[in-house]
Structures are given as structure tokens and as C-alpha cells.
C-alpha atoms as one frame of an Amber mdcrd trajectory, in Angstrom:
protein
  49.357   6.815  -0.537  50.653   4.996   2.513  47.606   6.030   4.565  45.277
   4.783   1.841  47.066   1.451   1.748  46.785   1.150   5.529  43.040   1.869
   5.396  42.518  -0.681   2.633  44.460  -3.277   4.600  42.395  -2.610   7.729
  39.159  -2.974   5.751  40.432  -6.222   4.248  41.252  -7.627   7.706  37.968
  -6.490   9.230  35.225  -9.055   9.789  32.507  -6.415   9.653  32.522  -3.112
   7.769  30.296  -0.179   8.720  27.693   0.798   6.109  25.603   3.960   6.379
  21.880   3.244   6.520  19.027   5.189   4.870  18.824   7.756   7.700  22.535
   8.612   7.720  22.639   8.733   3.916  19.644  11.084   3.818  21.200  13.342
   6.469  24.475  13.598   4.571  22.855  14.156   1.154  20.074  16.470   2.326
  17.293  14.177   1.117  13.773  13.577   2.390  13.573  10.670   4.864  10.190
   8.908   5.068   9.353   6.832   8.149   6.297   4.776   7.202   4.067   3.610
  10.093   6.356   5.261  12.633   4.196   4.187  15.568   5.013   0.519  14.844
   8.768   1.017  15.262  10.547  -0.224  18.395  11.072   2.313  21.167  14.848
   1.936  20.823  14.611   3.036  17.188  12.409   6.011  17.986  14.769   7.157
  20.741  17.572   7.492  18.193  15.403   9.861  16.163  14.993  12.345  19.014
  18.390  13.990  18.506  17.802  14.201  14.751  14.525  16.052  15.294  16.007
  18.581  17.722  17.261  21.990  16.464  20.851  20.677  16.300  19.794  17.828
  13.955  22.671  15.571  14.974  23.165  11.820  15.182  26.004  10.106  17.058
  27.223   6.900  15.412  28.234   5.049  18.568  27.760   1.693  16.828  30.378
   2.538  14.204  33.232   2.189  16.676  36.699   3.639  16.243  38.899   5.883
  18.400  36.674   8.935  17.827  32.894   9.100  18.179  31.565  10.265  14.820
  28.698  12.733  14.854  26.647  13.405  11.726  25.038  16.822  11.294  22.155
  16.872   8.832  22.362  18.930   5.661  20.100  21.979   5.740  17.857  20.406
   3.072  17.325  17.230   5.111  13.650  16.689   5.953  11.802  14.017   7.935
   8.311  12.817   7.043   6.418  10.149   8.974   3.100   8.365   8.568   0.953
   6.514  11.076  -2.582   5.330  11.632  -4.592   6.632  14.607  -3.724   4.959
  17.883  -7.312   3.784  18.283  -6.969   1.361  15.369  -6.574  -2.321  16.222
  -2.953  -3.217  16.953  -1.771   0.390  16.778  -0.176   2.519  19.469   0.337
   6.217  20.067   3.661   8.020  19.844   5.166   9.396  23.028   4.348  13.090
  23.645   8.073  13.948  23.468   8.392  12.559  19.946   4.967  13.667  18.774
   5.646  17.301  19.685   8.605  17.338  17.305   6.309  16.870  14.303   3.662
  19.002  12.638   0.606  16.756  12.402  -1.620  16.688   9.322  -4.806  14.621
   9.502  -5.639  12.967   6.165  -9.304  11.880   5.975 -10.324   8.699   4.112
 -10.607   9.123   0.352 -14.192   8.881  -0.865 -14.486  11.287  -3.811 -15.124
   9.401  -7.047 -12.856  11.547  -9.190 -10.010  11.234  -6.706 -10.377   7.454
  -6.641 -10.461   7.348 -10.437  -7.336   9.501 -10.604  -5.491   7.187  -8.185
  -6.532   4.049 -10.056  -5.706   5.527 -13.471  -2.232   6.515 -12.308  -1.457
   2.840 -11.609  -2.493   1.658 -15.070   0.437   0.788 -17.293  -1.466   1.996
 -20.365  -3.036   5.412 -19.777  -4.977   5.115 -23.066  -7.151   2.412 -21.485
  -8.185   4.466 -18.461 -11.848   3.477 -19.012 -10.932   0.066 -17.573 -11.075
   1.554 -14.073 -14.697   2.749 -14.418 -16.344  -0.625 -13.586 -13.941  -1.029
 -10.671 -14.735   2.421  -9.259 -18.490   1.942  -9.676 -18.301  -1.419  -7.903
 -16.109   0.070  -5.138 -18.752   2.750  -4.431 -21.694   0.359  -4.698 -20.203
  -2.300  -2.430 -19.218   0.151   0.326 -22.849   1.270   0.572 -24.071  -2.270
   1.327 -22.799  -2.267   4.950 -21.779  -5.922   4.860 -19.137  -5.654   7.575
 -16.390  -5.506   4.949 -15.226  -2.223   3.435 -13.115  -1.863   0.324 -10.133
   0.410   0.917  -7.795   2.325  -1.369  -5.260  -0.489  -0.846  -7.832  -2.955
  -2.220  -8.411  -0.665  -5.178  -4.686  -0.438  -5.937  -4.246  -4.221  -5.617
  -7.152  -4.800  -7.971  -5.849  -2.380 -10.624  -2.301  -3.742 -10.281  -3.629
  -7.263 -10.950  -5.555  -6.039 -14.015  -2.329  -4.405 -15.203  -0.527  -7.732
 -15.248  -3.049  -9.964 -17.025  -5.453  -7.807 -19.068  -3.374  -8.074 -22.261
  -3.414 -11.875 -22.172  -7.038 -12.512 -21.089  -8.789  -9.243 -21.939 -10.037
  -6.454 -19.640 -13.355  -8.104 -18.696 -11.770 -11.351 -17.474  -8.990  -9.388
 -15.767 -11.455  -7.219 -13.845 -13.569 -10.205 -12.745 -10.622 -12.326 -11.649
  -9.247  -9.288  -9.800 -12.555  -8.918  -7.961 -12.392 -12.528  -6.762  -8.764
 -12.133  -5.738  -9.265  -8.921  -3.760 -12.743  -9.477  -2.309 -15.111 -12.195
  -3.461 -13.046 -15.306  -2.639 -12.846 -14.331   1.041 -16.123 -12.469   1.291
 -17.496 -14.334   4.321 -14.229 -14.288   6.290 -14.282 -11.935   9.267 -17.642
 -10.420   8.330 -19.983 -12.597  10.399 -21.840 -13.732   7.268 -23.107 -17.295
   7.111 -22.066 -19.510   4.239 -25.438 -19.031   2.555 -25.450 -15.258   3.006
 -21.885 -15.079   1.726 -22.871 -17.076  -1.369 -25.848 -14.801  -2.054 -23.756
 -11.657  -1.622 -21.008 -13.065  -3.854 -23.524 -13.738  -6.628 -25.046 -10.289
  -6.158 -21.621  -8.661  -6.478 -20.816 -10.812  -9.502 -24.046  -9.810 -11.255
 -23.371  -6.116 -10.578 -19.884  -6.398 -12.057 -21.238  -8.120 -15.169 -23.660
  -5.243 -15.699 -20.803  -2.758 -15.378 -18.710  -4.736 -17.862 -21.530  -4.674
 -20.412 -21.342  -0.879 -20.286 -17.555  -1.029 -20.697 -17.599  -3.376 -23.693
 -20.821  -1.989 -25.252 -21.482  -5.522 -26.419 -22.833  -8.897 -25.283 -20.417
 -10.649 -22.963 -19.303 -14.205 -23.798 -21.367 -16.851 -22.012 -18.312 -18.362
 -20.298 -17.451 -15.113 -18.580 -20.768 -15.098 -16.701 -20.337 -18.543 -15.135
 -19.249 -18.627 -11.502 -17.461 -21.941 -12.093 -14.928 -20.025 -14.197 -13.688
 -18.459 -10.962 -13.844 -21.529  -8.721 -17.370 -20.965  -7.382 -20.920 -22.095
  -8.076 -22.073 -24.547 -10.693 -22.431 -24.434 -14.434 -25.533 -22.225 -14.313
 -24.880 -18.703 -15.560 -25.611 -16.010 -13.002 -26.392 -13.445 -15.641 -27.040
 -13.997 -19.336
């Protein structure tokens, strides 16, 4: 009891109190520790991981202070996973050979299979019963990436688009949600960083808009409202309908 009271008093007097971070907590509990974009971490951070990835799987908590240096030994179920983009990508760097050799590398190719994309998009939908909402998005994703415009839609774009539809489709309807999502993710900034002139960007935007309207007609199996086919509804164009 006395020792506990002394410890509580010391904690109360302390200005700073040590708190285990995600790595130490995962080591103690035997959890999986995910290091996302590991190649972007500072070298000082990566150096601390070296001892954890060695056979001893230990980490010295020198920053914790105290009369005795505490050393954490990972639980046998502790596991480290890391992700990174290839070093050739813009702004990326390679891991040091010493750290890289401590991992088993698995190359994951870009996702391009339609069914896999549909499965990913459907898993994000809040209402699985309305999974047909993703069909126009997937068809547009495939069609646009074949145009070679200098801009490629990625899986991140797909997830952002579906997440946006998730939020607003109940209030405005699926067709409006899909179209507004397209402008948010792609069409509003279509000519940025692609080398397209203002005129070419306008033509491509209208072409993409018309393709989406055709896909939405298939989804709704009905005539779309006139307002939905006006570019001015989305902050572009004039009052003339692009597609009746």
C-alpha cells in the first residue's frame, strides 16, 4: 500500500508521464503492427525498428527514463506489416538494404479486374441492397482510363467517389449523388496537371458527363429529369442540356 501511494504521488508531481505508443502496445499484446508508407518515415524512426525486426525482437525504452533501462520483448504473436510505393514514384525513396532484408516483399500489381473493383466499391456502400449504384461508376472508371488523357482514375478515386455517394444519395437520390461525386473526384479539376487546354478540358468534361448520363439511364431504367442533364447544375456550362 505504501509503495502504491509513493508511485501515485510521484506521478502526481511529474510534469510529464510516459505513455506507451502503438508499437510498444502491439509488442506487449501480441498484435499486428501496420506501418503504412514505411519509406516516408524519418531515418531515426526506422532505425528504432531494426532491433524489433531482429530475432530477439526487443526494444529499449531509453526515452522513458528511470533508474533502470526498460527493455520490451515482443509477444510471440506480435507481427509487423509494412506498405510502401516503389521508390521510382515521384517523391518516394527506397528503404535501406539493412531494413529491407528484414522483410518478406510481396509485389501487389494495380487492380484492374472489373469484378474486383466492383467488390471493393460495394464493400464501401452503407446499404448493400443498393449495390447496383456502383455499376455506372465502375463502367465510367473503365471507360475513362482507356481515353489516355494524362489523368488516370485510381482505386483511391473510386473509394472517394463511393464514399461521397454514401453520404448524400438518400437526400438527393443516387443519380444526383453519382454525378456530383464525379465532379468532386474528377471533372472539376479535369484540366489541372494534364496538359489539356481550357477548350479541350471543356470538351472532355462534356464527353464524360454525357457518358455518365447514358450509364444512369441504364441504372434508373427511366427518363432522367431535365435538370439533372444541365451542366450548370454542377457549376459548369450554360443552361443548354448536354444530353436530353
